[in-house]
XYZ file of C-alpha atoms in Angstrom:
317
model
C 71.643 128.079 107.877
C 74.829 127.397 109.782
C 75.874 123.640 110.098
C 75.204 121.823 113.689
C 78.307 122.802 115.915
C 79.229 119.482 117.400
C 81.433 118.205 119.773
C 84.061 116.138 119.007
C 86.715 113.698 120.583
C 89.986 112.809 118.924
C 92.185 110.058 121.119
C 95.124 110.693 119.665
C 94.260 113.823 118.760
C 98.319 115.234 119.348
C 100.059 112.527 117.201
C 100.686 113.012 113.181
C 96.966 112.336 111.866
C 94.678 113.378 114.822
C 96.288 116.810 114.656
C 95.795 117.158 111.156
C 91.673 115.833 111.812
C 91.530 118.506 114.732
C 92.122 121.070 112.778
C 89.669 119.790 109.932
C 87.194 119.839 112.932
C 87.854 122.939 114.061
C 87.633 124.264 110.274
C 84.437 122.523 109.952
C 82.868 124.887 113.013
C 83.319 121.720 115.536
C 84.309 122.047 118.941
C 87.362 119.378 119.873
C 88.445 117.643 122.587
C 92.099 116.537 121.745
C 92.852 113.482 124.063
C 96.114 112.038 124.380
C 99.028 110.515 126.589
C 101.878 112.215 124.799
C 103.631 108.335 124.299
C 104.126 109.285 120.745
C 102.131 112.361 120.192
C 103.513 115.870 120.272
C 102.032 119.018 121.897
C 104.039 120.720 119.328
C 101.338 118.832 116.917
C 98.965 120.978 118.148
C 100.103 124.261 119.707
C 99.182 126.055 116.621
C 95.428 125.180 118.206
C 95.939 125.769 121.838
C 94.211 129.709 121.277
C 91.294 128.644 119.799
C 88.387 128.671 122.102
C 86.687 125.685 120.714
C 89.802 123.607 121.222
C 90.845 121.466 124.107
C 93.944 119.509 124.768
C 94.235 116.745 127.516
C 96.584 114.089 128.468
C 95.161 111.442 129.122
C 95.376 107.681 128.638
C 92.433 105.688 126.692
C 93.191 102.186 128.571
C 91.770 104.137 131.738
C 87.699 105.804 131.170
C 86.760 109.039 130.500
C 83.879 110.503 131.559
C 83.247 113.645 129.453
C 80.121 114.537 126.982
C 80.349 114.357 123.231
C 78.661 113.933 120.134
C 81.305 112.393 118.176
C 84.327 110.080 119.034
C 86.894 109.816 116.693
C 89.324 107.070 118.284
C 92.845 107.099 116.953
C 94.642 106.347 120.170
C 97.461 103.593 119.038
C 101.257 103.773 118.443
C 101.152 103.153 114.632
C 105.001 102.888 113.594
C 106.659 99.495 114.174
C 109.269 101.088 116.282
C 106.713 102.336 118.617
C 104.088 99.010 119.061
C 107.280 97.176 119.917
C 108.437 99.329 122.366
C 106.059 98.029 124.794
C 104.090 95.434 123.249
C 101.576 94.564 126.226
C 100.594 98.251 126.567
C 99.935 98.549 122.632
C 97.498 95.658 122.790
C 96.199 96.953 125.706
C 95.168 100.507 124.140
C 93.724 98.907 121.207
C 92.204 96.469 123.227
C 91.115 98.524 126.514
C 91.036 102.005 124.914
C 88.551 100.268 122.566
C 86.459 99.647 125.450
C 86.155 102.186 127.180
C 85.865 104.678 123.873
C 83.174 101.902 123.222
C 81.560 102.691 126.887
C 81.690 106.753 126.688
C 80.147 106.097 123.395
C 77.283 104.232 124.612
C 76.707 106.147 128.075
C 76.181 109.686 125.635
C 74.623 107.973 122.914
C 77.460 109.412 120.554
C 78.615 108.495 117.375
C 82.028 106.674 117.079
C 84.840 105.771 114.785
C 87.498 103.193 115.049
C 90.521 104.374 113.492
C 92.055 100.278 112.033
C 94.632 99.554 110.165
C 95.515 97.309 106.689
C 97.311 95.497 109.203
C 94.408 93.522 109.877
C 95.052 91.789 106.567
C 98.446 90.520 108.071
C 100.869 89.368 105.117
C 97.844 89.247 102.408
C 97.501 86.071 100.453
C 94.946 88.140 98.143
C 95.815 91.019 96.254
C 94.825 94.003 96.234
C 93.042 93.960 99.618
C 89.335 94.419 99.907
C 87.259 94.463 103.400
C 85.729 90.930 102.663
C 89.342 89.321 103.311
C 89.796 88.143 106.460
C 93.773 88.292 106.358
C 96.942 85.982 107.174
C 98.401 87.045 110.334
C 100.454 85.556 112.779
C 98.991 85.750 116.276
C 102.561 85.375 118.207
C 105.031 87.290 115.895
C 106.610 90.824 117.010
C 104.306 92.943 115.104
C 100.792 90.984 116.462
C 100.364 93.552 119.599
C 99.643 96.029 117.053
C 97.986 93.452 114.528
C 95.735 91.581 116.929
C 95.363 94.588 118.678
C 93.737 96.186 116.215
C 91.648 93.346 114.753
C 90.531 92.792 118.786
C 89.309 96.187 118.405
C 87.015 95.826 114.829
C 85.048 93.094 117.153
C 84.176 95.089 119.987
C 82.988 97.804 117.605
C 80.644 95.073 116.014
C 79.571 93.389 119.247
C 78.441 96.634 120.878
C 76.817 97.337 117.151
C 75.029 94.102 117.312
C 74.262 93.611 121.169
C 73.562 97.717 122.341
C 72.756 99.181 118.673
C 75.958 101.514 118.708
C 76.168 103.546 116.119
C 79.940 103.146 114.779
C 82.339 103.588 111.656
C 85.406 101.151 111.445
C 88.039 102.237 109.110
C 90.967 100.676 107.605
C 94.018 102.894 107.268
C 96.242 102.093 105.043
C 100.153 103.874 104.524
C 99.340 107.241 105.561
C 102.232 110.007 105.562
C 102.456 113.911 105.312
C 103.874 116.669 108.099
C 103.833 116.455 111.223
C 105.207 112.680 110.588
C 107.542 111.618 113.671
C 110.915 111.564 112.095
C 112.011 108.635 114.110
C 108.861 106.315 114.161
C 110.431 104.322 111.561
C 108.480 103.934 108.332
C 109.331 103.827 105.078
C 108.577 107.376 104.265
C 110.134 109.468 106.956
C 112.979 106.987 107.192
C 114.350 107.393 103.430
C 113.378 111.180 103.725
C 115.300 112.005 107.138
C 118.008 109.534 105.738
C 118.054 111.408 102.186
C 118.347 115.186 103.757
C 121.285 113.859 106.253
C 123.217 112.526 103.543
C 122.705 109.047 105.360
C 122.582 105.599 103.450
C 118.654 104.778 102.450
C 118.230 101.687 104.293
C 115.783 99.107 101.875
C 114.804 95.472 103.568
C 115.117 92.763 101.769
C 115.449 93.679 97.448
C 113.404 97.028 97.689
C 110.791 95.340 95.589
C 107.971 94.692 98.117
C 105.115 96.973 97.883
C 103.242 99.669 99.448
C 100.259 101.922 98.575
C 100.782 106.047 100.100
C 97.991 107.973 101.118
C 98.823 112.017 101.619
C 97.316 113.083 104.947
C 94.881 115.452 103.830
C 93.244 113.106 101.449
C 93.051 110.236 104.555
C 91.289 112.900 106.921
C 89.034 113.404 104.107
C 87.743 110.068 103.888
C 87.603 110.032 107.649
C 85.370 112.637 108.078
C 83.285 111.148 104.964
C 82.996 108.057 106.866
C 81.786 109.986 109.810
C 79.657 111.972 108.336
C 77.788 108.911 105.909
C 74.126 107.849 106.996
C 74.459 105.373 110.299
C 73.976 101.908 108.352
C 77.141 102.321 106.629
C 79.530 100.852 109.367
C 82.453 99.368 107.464
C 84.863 98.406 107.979
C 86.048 100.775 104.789
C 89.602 100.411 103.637
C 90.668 104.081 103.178
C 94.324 104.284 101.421
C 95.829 105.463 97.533
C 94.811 102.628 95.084
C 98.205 103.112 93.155
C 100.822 100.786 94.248
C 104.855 101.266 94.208
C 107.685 99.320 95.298
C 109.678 100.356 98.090
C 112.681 101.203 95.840
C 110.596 103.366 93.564
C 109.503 105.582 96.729
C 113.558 105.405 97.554
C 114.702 106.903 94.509
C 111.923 109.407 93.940
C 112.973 110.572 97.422
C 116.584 110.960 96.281
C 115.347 112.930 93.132
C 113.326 115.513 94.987
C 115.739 115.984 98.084
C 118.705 116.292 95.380
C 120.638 113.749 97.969
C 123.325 111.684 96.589
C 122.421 109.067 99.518
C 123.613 105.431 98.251
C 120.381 102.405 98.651
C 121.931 99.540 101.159
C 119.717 96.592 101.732
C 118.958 94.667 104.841
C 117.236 91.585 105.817
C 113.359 91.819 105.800
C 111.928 92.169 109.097
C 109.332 89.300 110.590
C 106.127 89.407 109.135
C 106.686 92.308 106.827
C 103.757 92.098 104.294
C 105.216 91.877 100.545
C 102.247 93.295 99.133
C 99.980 96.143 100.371
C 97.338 98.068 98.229
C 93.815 98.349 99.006
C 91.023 98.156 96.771
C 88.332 101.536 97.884
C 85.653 100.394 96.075
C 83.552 100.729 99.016
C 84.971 104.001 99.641
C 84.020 104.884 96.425
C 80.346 103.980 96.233
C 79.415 104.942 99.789
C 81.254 107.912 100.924
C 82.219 109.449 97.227
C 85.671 108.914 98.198
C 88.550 108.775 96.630
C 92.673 110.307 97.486
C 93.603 112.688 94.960
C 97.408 114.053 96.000
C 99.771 112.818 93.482
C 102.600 111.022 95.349
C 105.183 113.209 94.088
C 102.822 116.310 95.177
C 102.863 114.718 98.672
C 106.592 114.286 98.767
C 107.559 117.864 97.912
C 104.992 118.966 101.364
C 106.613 116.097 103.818
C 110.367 116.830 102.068
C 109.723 120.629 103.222
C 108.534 119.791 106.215
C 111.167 117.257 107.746
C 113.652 120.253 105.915
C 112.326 122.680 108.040
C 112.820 120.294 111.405
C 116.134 120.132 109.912
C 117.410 123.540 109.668
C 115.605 124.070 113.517
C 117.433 121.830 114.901
């Protein structure tokens, strides 16, 4: 028996991780509706897709409504890099804020299903470590990085108000360090900076003494868990962190970056940034027990793909 072809929206369907979930969606038999406003997105994300009947691309922007019918809303519509939330602060907190509602409104006009794409960020500068979903974080509402923070924690509400008050049926996840192709080589995290950096023969910029740490998750294995939390029965809401367990310091991803790029790129520190969390690894426990989940790409594995990938940019360029 062939599985239920649904229909499925992805806001931010163009940037680095909705293009890899469209095409898990289209693999899966699904048709997709790829929504986005091109602010950090890329058509070239997703031009691989464009001949495929059962795919759709359109620019649009989530903090204005959509009227279209789905079954499934997969809502990933944020600037995600540090660089880019800054940019323009009030409009970041207003796509997590107002995209959030009106995602939340199309969801509950069609009756569809609906997934909040969050962030570890929501556990601010943690003061318990590792992270699980029952911490309620340390952030600071009125630094530089709280559009994005705030933002997203704004968001998690609304998913559980409409939940509580018009029976929604939603899946809240918490991303945590996510990085593969298709990464934008100037959005400014860790891993595309020391890799673009590395290939160019640059300095490796570290803040602060390199040893503050972060937990990476390869792509395919986030989209996995994604899907897994879409696909689980309707009383498992979340929020569900979904990240790699296995924590390194920012130093050990800088040097295992100058090992597989063959770069004789020198480290140079800088001052730590505002708010930068010291710590970040998430415990998936949940994941574990109620989706089966669990990331399997070794980090090194994961490397060699986004290495080749920001090579190949390279030598186009």
């Amino acid at each position: 028996m062939q599985p239920l072809r649904k229909r499925c929206l992805v806001t931010g369907g163009a940037g680095f991780l909705g293009s890899h979930l469209c095409e898990r969606l289209l693999a899966r038999g699904h048709d997709v509706l790829c929504v986005d406003n091109f602010f950090t997105g890329a058509r070239d994300n997703v031009i691989h897709l464009l001949d495929n009947p059962h795919f759709e691309l359109l620019r649009h922007d989530v903090t204005f409504p959509l009227y279209v019918e789905v079954d499934e809303i997969y809502n990933l519509a944020c600037p995600a890099s540090p660089v880019h939330y800054q940019f323009d602060p009030v409009q970041t907190t207003k796509t997590s804020v107002h995209g959030a509602i009106n995602m939340l409104g199309l969801a509950k006009r069609v009756r569809a299903k609906i997934l909040q794409a969050s962030t570890s960020e929501v556990y601010g500068d943690p003061q318990v470590h590792p992270q699980e979903e029952s911490y309620w974080g340390h952030v600071n509402p009125i630094g530089a990085r709280s559009c994005y923070d705030e933002g997203k924690r704004c968001a998690e509400t609304l998913f559980f108000d409409y939940y509580r008050q018009h029976d929604l049926r939603i899946k809240v996840a918490r991303i945590f360090n996510t990085y593969g192709p298709r990464m934008h080589p100037n959005d400014g995290r860790v891993v595309s900076n020391f890799i673009v950096q590395a290939l160019a023969g640059e300095p490796i910029t570290l803040y602060g003494d390199g040893e503050q740490t972060r937990s990476f998750c390869y792509v395919d294995d986030l989209v996995d868990g994604l899907i897994a939390l879409m696909d689980s029965a309707d009383e498992v809401t979340g929020p569900i962190n979904l990240g790699n367990p296995l924590e390194f310091s920012i130093r050990e991803l800088a040097e295992q970056v100058l090992e597989l790029t063959g770069s004789t790129s020198e480290l140079v520190f800088r001052p730590l940034p505002e708010d930068d969390p010291r710590q970040r690894q998430p415990d998936i426990t949940r994941a574990r027990e109620q989706l089966g989940w669990e990331p399997s790409t070794q980090l090194k594995t994961g490397l060699e793909r986004t290495v080749d990938y920001f090579a190949s940019l390279q030598r186009a360029s």
